[in-house]
Short mmCIF file of C-alpha atoms in Angstrom, two decimals:
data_model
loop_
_atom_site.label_atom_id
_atom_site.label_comp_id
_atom_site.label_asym_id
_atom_site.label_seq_id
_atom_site.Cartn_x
_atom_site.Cartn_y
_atom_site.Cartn_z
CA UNK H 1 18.97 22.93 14.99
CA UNK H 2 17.24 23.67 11.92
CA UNK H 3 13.67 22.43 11.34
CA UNK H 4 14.79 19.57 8.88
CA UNK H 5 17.30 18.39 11.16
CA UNK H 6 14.60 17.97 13.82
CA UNK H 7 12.73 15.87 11.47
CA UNK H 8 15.24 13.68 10.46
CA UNK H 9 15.71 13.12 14.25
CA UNK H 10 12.24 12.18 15.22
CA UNK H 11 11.91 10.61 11.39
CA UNK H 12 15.05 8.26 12.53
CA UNK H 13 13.71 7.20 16.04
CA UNK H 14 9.91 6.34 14.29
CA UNK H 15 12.18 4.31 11.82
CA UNK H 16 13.69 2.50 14.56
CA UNK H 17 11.12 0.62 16.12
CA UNK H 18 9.17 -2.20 14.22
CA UNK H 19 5.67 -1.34 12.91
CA UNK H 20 4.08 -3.18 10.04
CA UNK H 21 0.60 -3.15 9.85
CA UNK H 22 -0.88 -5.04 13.74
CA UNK H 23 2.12 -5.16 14.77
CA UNK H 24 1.94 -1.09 16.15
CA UNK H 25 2.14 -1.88 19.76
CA UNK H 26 5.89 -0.42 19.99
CA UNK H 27 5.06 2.53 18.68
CA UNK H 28 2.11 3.35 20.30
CA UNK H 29 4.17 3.01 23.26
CA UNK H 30 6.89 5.18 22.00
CA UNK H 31 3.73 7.95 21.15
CA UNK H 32 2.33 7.82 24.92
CA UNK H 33 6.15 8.04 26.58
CA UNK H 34 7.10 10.99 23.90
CA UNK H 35 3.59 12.26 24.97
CA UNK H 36 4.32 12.42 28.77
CA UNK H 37 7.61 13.44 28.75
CA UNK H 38 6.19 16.97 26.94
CA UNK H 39 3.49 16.57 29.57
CA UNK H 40 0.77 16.59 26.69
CA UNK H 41 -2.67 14.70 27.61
CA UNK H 42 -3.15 11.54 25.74
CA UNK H 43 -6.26 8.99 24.96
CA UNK H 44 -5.97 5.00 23.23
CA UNK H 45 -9.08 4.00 22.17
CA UNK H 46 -10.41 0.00 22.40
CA UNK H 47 -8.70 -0.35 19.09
CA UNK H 48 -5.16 0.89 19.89
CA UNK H 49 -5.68 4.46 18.08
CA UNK H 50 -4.00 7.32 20.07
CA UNK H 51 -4.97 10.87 20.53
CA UNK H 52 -2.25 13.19 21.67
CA UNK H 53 -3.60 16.52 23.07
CA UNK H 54 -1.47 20.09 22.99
CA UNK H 55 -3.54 22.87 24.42
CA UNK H 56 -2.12 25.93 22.99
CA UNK H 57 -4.99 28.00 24.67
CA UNK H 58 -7.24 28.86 21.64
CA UNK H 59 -10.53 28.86 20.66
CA UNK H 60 -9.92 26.75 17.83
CA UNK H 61 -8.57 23.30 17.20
CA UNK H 62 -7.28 21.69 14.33
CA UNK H 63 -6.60 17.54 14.38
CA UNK H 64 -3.18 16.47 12.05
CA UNK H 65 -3.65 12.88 11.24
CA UNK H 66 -1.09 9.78 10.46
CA UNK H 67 -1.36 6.54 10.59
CA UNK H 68 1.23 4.51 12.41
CA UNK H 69 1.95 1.30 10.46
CA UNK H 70 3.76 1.04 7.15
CA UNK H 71 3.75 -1.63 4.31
CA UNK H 72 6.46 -4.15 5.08
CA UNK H 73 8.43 -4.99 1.87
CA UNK H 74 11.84 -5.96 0.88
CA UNK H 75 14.27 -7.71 -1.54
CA UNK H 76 14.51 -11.06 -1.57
CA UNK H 77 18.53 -11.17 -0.95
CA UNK H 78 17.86 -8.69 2.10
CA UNK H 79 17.93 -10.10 6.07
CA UNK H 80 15.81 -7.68 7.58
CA UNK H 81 13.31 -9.07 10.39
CA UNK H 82 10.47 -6.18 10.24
CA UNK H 83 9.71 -7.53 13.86
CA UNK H 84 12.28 -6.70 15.40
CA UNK H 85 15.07 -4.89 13.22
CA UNK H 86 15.07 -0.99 12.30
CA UNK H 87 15.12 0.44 9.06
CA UNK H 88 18.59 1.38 8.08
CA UNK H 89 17.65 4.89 6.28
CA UNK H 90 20.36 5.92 3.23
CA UNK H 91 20.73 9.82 2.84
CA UNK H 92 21.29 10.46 -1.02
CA UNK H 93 21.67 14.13 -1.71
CA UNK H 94 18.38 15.51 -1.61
CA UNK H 95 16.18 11.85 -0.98
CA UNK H 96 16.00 9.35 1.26
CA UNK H 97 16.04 5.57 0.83
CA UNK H 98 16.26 2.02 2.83
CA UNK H 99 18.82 -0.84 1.99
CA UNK H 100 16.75 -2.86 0.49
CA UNK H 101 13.47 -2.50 2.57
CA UNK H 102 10.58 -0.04 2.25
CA UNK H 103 11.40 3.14 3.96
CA UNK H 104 8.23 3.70 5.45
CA UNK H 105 7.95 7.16 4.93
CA UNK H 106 4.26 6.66 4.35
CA UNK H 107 3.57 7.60 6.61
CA UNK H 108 6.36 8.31 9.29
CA UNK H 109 7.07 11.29 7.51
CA UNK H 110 3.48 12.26 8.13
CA UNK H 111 4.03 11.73 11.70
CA UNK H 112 7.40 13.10 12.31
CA UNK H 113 5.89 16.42 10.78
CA UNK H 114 3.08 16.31 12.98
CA UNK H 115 5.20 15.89 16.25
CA UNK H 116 7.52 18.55 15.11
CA UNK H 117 4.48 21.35 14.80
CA UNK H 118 3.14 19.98 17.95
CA UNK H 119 6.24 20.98 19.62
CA UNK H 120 6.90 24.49 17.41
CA UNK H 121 6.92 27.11 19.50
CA UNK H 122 4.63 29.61 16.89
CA UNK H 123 1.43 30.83 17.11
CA UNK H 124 -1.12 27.96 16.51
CA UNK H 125 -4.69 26.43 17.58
CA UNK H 126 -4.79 23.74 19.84
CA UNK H 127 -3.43 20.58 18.21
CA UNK H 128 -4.91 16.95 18.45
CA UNK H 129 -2.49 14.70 17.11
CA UNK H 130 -4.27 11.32 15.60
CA UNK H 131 -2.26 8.53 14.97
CA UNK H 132 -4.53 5.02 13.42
CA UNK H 133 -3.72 1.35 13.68
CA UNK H 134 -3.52 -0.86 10.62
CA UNK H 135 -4.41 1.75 7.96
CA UNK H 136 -2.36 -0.14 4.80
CA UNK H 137 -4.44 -3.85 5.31
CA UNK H 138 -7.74 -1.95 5.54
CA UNK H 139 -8.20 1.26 7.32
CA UNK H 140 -8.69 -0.68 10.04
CA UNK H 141 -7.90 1.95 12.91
CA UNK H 142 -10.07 4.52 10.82
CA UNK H 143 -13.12 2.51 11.11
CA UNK H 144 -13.06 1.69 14.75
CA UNK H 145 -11.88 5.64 15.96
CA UNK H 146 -13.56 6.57 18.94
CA UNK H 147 -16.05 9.13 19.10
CA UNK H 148 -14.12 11.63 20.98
CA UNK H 149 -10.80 10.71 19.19
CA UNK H 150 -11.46 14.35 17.42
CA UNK H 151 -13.05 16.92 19.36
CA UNK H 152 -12.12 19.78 16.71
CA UNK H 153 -14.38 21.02 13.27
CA UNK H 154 -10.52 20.69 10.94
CA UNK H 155 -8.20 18.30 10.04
CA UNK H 156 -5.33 17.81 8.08
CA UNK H 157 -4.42 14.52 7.03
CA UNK H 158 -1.01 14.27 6.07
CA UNK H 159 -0.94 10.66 3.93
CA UNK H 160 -0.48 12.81 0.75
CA UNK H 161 2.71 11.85 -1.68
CA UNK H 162 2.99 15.01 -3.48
CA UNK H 163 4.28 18.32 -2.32
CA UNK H 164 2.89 20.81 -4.34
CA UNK H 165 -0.99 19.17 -4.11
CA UNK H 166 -3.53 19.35 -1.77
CA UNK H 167 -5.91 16.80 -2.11
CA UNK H 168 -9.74 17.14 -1.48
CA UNK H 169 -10.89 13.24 -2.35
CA UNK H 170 -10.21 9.95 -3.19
CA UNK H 171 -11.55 6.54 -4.23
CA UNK H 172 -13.07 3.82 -2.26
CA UNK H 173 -12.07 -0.02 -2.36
CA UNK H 174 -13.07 -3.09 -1.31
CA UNK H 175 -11.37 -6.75 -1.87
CA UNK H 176 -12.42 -9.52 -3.10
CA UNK H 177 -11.06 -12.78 -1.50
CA UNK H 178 -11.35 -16.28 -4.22
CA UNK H 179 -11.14 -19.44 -2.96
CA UNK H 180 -10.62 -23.19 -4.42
CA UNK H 181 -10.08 -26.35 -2.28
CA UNK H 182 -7.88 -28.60 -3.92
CA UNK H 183 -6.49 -31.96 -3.45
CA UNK H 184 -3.46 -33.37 -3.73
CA UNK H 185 -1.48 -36.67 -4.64
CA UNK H 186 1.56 -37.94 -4.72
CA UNK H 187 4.43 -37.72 -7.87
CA UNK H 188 7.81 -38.85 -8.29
CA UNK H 189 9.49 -38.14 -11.24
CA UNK H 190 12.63 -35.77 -10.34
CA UNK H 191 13.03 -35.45 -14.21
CA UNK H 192 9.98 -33.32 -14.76
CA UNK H 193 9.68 -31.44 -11.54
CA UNK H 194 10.21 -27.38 -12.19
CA UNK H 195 9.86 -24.38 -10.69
CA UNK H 196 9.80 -20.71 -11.97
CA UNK H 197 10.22 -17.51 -10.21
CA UNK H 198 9.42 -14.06 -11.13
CA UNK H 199 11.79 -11.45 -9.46
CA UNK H 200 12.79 -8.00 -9.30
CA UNK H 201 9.70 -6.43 -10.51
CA UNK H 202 9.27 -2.78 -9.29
CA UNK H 203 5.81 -3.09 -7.79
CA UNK H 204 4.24 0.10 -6.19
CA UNK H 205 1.53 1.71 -4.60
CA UNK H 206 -1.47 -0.04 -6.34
CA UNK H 207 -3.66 2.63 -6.21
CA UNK H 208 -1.30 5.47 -7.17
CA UNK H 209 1.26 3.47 -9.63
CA UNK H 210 -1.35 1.06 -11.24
CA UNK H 211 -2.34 3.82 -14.31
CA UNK H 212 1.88 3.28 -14.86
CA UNK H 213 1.61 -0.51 -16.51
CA UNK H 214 4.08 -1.80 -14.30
CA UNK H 215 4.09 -5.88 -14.29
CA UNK H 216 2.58 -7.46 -11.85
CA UNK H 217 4.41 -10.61 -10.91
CA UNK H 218 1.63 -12.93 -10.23
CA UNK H 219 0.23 -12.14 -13.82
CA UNK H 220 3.78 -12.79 -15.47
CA UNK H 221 4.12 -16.32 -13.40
CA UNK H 222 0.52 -17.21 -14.81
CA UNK H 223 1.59 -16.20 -18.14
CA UNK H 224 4.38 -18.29 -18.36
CA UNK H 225 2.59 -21.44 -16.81
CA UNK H 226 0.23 -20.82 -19.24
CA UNK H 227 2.92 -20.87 -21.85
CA UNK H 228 3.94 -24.66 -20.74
CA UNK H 229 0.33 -25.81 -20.20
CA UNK H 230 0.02 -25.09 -24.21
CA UNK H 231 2.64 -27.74 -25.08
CA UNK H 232 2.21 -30.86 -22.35
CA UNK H 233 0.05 -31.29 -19.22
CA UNK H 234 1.28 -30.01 -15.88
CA UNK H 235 0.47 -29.68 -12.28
CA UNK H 236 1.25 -27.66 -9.73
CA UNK H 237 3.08 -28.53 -6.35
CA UNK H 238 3.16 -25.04 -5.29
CA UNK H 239 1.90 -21.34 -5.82
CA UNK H 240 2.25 -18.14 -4.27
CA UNK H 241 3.11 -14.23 -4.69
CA UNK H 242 2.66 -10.79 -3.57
CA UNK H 243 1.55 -10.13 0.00
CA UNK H 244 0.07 -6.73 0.48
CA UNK H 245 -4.07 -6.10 -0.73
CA UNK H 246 -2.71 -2.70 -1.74
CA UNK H 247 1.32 -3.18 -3.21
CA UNK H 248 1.49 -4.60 -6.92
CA UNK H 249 2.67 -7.77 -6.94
CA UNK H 250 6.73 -7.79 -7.22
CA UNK H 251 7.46 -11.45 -6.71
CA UNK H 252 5.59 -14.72 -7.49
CA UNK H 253 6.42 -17.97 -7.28
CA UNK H 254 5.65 -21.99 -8.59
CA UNK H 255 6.74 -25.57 -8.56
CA UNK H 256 5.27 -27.90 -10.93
CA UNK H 257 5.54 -31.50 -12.68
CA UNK H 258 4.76 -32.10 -16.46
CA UNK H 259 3.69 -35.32 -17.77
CA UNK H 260 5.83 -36.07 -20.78
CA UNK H 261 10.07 -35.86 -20.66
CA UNK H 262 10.14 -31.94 -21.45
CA UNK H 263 13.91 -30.97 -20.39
CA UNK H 264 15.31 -27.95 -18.88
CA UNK H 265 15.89 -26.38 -22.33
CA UNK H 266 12.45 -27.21 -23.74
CA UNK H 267 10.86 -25.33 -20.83
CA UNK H 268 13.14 -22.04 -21.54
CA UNK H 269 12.46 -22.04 -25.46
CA UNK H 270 8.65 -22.07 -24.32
CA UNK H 271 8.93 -19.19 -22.25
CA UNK H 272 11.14 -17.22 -24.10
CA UNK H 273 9.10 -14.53 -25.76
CA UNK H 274 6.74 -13.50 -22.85
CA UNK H 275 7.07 -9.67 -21.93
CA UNK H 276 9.55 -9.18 -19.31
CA UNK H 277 11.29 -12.29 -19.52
CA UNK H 278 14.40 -11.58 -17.80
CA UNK H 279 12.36 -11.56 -14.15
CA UNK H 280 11.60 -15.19 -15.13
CA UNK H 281 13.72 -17.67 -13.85
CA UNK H 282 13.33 -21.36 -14.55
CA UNK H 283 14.96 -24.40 -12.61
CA UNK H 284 14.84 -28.03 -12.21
CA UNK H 285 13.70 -29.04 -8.34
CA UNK H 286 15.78 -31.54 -6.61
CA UNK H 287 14.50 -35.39 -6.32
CA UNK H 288 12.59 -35.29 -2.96
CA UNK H 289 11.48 -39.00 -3.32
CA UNK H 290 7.91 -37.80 -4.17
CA UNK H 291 5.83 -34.43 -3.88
CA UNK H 292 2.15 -33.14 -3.35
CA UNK H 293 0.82 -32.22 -6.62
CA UNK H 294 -2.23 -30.81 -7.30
CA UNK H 295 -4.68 -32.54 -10.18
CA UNK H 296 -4.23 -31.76 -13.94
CA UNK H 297 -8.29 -29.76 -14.23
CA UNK H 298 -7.55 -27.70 -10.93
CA UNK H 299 -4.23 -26.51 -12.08
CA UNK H 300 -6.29 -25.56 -15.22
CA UNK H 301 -8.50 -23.52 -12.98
CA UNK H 302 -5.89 -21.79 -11.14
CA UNK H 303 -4.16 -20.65 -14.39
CA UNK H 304 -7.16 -19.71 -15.96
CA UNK H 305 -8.64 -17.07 -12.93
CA UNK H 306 -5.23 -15.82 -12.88
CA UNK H 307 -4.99 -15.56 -17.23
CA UNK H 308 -9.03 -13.89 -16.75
CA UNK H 309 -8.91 -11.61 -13.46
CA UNK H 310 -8.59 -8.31 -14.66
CA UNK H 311 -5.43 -6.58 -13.16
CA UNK H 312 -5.15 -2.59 -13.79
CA UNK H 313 -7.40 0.36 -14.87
CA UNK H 314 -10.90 -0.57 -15.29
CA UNK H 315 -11.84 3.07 -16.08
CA UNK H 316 -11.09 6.87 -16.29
CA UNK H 317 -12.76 9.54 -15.32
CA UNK H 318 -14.61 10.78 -18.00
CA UNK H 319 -13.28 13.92 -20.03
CA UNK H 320 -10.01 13.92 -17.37
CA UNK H 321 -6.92 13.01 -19.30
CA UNK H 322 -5.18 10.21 -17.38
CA UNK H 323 -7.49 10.22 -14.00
CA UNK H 324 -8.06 6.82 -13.14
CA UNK H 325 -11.60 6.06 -12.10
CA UNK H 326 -11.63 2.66 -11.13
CA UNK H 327 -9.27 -0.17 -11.01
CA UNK H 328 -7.77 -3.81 -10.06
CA UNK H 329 -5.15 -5.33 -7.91
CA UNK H 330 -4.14 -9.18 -8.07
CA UNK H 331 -2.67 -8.80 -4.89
CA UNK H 332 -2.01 -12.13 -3.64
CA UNK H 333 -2.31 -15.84 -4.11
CA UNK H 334 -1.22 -18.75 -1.90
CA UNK H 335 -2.14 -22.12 -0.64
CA UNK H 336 -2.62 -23.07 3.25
CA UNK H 337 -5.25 -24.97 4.95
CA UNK H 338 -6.08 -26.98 2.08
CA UNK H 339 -7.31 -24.27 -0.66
CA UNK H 340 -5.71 -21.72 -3.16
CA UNK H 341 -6.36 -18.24 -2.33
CA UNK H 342 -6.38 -15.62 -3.70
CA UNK H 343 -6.89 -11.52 -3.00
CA UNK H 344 -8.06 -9.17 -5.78
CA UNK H 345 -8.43 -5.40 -4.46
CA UNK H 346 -10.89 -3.05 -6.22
CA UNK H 347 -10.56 0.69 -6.39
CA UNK H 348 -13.35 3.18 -8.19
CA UNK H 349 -14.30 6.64 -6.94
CA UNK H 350 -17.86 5.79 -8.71
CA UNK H 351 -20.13 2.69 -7.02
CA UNK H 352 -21.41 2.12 -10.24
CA UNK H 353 -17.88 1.59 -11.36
CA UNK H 354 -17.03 -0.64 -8.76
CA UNK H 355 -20.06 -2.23 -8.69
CA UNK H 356 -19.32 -3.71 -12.55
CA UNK H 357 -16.17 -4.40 -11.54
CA UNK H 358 -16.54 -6.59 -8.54
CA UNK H 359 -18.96 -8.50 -10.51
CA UNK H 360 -16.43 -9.18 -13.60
CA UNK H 361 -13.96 -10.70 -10.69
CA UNK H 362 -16.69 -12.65 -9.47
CA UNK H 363 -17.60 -13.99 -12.58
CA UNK H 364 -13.89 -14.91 -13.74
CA UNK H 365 -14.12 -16.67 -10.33
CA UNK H 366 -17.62 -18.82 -11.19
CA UNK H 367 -15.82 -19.66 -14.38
CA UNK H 368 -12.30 -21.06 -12.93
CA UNK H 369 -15.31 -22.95 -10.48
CA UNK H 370 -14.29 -21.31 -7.37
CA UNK H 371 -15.74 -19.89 -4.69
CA UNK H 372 -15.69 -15.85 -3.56
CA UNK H 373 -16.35 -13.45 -0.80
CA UNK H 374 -16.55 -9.96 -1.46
CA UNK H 375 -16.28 -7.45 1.55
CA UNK H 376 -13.64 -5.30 3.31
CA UNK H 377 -15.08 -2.13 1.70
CA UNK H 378 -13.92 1.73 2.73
CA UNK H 379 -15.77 4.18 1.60
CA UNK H 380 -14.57 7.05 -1.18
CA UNK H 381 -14.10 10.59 -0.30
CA UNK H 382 -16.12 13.23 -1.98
CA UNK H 383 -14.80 16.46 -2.45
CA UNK H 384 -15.43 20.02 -0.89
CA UNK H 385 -14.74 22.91 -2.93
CA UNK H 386 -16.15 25.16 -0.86
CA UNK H 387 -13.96 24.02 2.55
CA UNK H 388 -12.42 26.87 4.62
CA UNK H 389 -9.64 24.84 5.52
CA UNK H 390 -8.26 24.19 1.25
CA UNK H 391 -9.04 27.98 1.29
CA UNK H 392 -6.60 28.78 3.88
CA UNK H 393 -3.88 26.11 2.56
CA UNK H 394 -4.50 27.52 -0.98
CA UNK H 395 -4.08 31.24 0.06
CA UNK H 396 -0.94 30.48 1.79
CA UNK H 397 0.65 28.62 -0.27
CA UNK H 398 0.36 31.01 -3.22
CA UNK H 399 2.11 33.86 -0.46
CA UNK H 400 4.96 31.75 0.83
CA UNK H 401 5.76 30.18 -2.86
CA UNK H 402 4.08 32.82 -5.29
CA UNK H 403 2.22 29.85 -7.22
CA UNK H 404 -0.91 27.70 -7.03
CA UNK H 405 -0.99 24.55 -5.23
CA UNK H 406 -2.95 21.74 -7.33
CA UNK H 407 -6.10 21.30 -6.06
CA UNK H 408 -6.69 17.26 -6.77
CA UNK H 409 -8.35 13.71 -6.05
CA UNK H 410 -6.38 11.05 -5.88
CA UNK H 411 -7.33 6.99 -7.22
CA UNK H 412 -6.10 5.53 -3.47
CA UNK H 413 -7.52 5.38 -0.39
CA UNK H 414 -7.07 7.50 2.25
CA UNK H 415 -9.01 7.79 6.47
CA UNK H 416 -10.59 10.51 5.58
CA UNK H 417 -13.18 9.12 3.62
CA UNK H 418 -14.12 6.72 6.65
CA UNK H 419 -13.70 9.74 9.42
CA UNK H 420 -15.64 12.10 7.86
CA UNK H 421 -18.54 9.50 8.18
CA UNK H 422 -18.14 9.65 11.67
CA UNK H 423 -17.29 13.08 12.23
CA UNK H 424 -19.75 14.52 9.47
CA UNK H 425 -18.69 18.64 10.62
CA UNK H 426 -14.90 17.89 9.55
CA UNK H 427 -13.68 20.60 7.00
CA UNK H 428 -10.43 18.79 5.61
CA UNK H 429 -7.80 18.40 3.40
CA UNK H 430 -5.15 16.18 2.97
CA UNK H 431 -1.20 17.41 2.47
CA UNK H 432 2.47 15.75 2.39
CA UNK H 433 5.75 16.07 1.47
CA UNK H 434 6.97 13.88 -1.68
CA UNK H 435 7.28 9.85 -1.73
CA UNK H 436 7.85 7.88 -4.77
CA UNK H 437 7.62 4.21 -5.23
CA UNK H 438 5.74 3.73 -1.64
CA UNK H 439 5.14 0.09 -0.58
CA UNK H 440 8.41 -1.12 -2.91
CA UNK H 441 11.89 -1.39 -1.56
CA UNK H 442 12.63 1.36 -3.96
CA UNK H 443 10.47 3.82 -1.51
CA UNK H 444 12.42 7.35 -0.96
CA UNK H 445 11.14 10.64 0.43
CA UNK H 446 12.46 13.83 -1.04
CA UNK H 447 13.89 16.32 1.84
CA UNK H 448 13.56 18.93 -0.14
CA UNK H 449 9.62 18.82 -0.14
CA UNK H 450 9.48 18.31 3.79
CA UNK H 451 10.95 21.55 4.28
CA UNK H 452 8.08 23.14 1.98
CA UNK H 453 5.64 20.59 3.73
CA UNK H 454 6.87 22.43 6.69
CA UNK H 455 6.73 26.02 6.11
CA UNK H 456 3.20 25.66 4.49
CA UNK H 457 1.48 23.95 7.87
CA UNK H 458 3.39 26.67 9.81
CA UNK H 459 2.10 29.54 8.31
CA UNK H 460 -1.20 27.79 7.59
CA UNK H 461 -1.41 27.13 11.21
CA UNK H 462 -0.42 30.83 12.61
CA UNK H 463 -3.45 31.23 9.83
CA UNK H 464 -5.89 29.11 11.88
CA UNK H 465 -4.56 30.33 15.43
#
């Protein structure tokens, strides 16, 4: 069996058992039995990371590092249950896809790589494989790792999407979460009761694909609204889109009323020359003897933080053609409990940066008169230049492919900003084979790079034996 086959097989059984982010109980199980049955030592710590131990009887040890959930997304027209149903993976030629869900390559390819070097027979240090919980709604594993969850002075984390780059750094974020109660009565004119949906979008990674001026659903929904709020009075019944801090809003998402007898065709002619208009979809709602609408001035709001909120790149780095420095994500927005919600994520390698650009959210949010918490914040990465480890990688990788790898900081966030606060002797670098369009439905992972992914860490590692 060739080493790519052996991927695809442990790739296929990680893709088989549910794991969106808190729901990684399965396959932390699936870890521990795997674990056993090779008769490697094992650790969980209090919050649900593992640590899988193969003593290889050297003086040295290097940690590989995955985390174990993956961003649950999928077309609308798709029955999937990501609770209970596995992802049905599409070879095609060189890449694979899912039908219609996100693969969830990032980061089971990270992990099937890591198992399959754990279980190489070559010369290597001792390996401590370290999978984290609920990485894509927070870092949330990263944060609470256990002290002696890494015992070694390396570590490769292997969350990269781009074979061909080893990565040294990356941004920081933080979310901001904006509230408004609202209040409701009662309307019950089936003539003038609407709703519009914006579909299809491609969405993406909002830290990697955000410099790529994709729409962002939520934006496009508020935009049209907007459009219709110029011509009569209107208020909303319901609101809601996106529902990942860190995917670009794909779908959003609204039922209204307007006051005066605007028709079907009326609303459509309004509409009809915002950007991207054939993801907007508009209908008439059914008579449902009366709905819950909200008031005329708080619809106003609403529209206007969403119209306001800035959405995108904030900033790039200075004298670096096309390196993001900090940006925006209107991530989500819905209604429960009595309020409107919504989730704006912030990205910025520099605090300043971030700094300015938590306080424009905040402001758009004092001027749509709603409330705001800001919090949720991972630290950014800083580079090492000088690291042994990107030595070794770099010095390999220009043997075994007669090139350079690209040396380079990425604008997402990755663990290993938060564990080398904690484990402050870490030389590391961060590695992986290619994934486009992560968090999206249109997610595939190119086999071609796993096999390079693969023949780099196994000469790195007879390197560092």
């Amino acid at each position: 069996m060739t080493d790519l086959e052996k991927f695809m097989q442990i790739f296929r059984e990680i893709s088989s058992i549910p794991r969106c982010s808190g729901n990684e109980s399965q396959i932390a199980n699936w870890l521990i039995h795997r674990a056993e049955s090779k008769k490697y030592t094992w650790n969980i710590d209090s919050a649900g990371n593992i640590l899988i131990k193969v003593d290889n009887g050297s003086e040295k040890t290097l940690a590989l590092q995955n985390h174990m959930d993956m961003v649950c997304e999928k077309h609308n027209n798709i029955k999937h249950d990501f609770h209970k149903d596995p992802i049905k993976i599409i070879k095609d030629g060189k890449w694979l896809n899912a039908d219609g869900t996100t693969l969830g390559a990032d980061n089971g390819a990270g992990m099937a790589i890591a198992l399959l070097l754990a279980d190489a027979d070559i010369s290597k240090p001792n390996i401590e494989l370290v999978f984290t919980v609920d990485e894509e709604r927070g870092l949330v594993g990263a944060n609470n790792l256990g002290d002696k969850m890494i015992t070694g002075h390396m570590l490769i984390n292997l969350d990269t999407e781009t074979e061909g780059e080893v990565i040294i750094g990356c941004a920081g974020g933080r979310d901001t979460l904006v509230k408004k109660k609202i209040d409701t009565f009662d309307w019950s004119n089936s003539k003038n009761t609407f709703s519009i949906e914006v579909n299809g979008l491609k969405g993406g990674h909002s830290g990697l694909d955000i410099n790529k001026n994709r729409y962002n659903a939520i934006k496009l929904l508020g935009k049209a609204l907007s459009c219709i709020a110029k011509n009569t009075n209107i208020r909303l019944i319901k609101i809601e889109g996106g529902n990942a801090h860190n995917a670009i809003p794909r779908y959003a998402y609204a039922e209204f009323v307007v006051e005066e007898s605007l028709v079907y065709e009326n609303l459509k002619e309004i509409i009809c020359n915002i950007k991207a208009k054939d993801y907007i979809s508009i209908e008439m709602l059914r008579h449902n003897n009366s709905y819950k609408t909200i008031p005329t001035q708080c619809t106003k709001d609403i529209l206007k933080f969403i119209d306001e909120v800035p959405h995108g790149v904030h900033s790039y780095v200075p004298e670096i053609d096309d390196k993001v420095e900090a940006s925006s994500n209107l991530a989500i927005i819905t209604m429960r409990n009595g309020f409107v919600e919504f989730l704006v994520s912030q990205r910025s390698s520099d605090a300043e940066r971030m700094d300015n650009l938590t306080l424009e959210i905040e402001n758009t949010a004092k001027k749509a008169n709603m409330e705001f918490t800001t919090g949720n914040e991972y630290p950014g990465w800083t580079p090492d230049t000088e690291s042994e480890l990107l030595k070794t990688v770099r010095e390999t990788y220009r043997e075994i492919f007669n090139r350079e790898i690209k040396v380079d900081i990425i604008h997402a966030g990755l663990e290993c900003g938060i564990i080398k606060e904690k484990f402050r002797n870490l030389d590391m670098v961060s590695i992986g084979p290619t994934i486009e369009n992560a968090h999206s439905p249109e997610e595939r992972l190119d086999l071609e790079s796993v096999e390079k992914i693969l023949y780099l860490l196994q000469n790195t590692l007879k390197k560092l034996a």
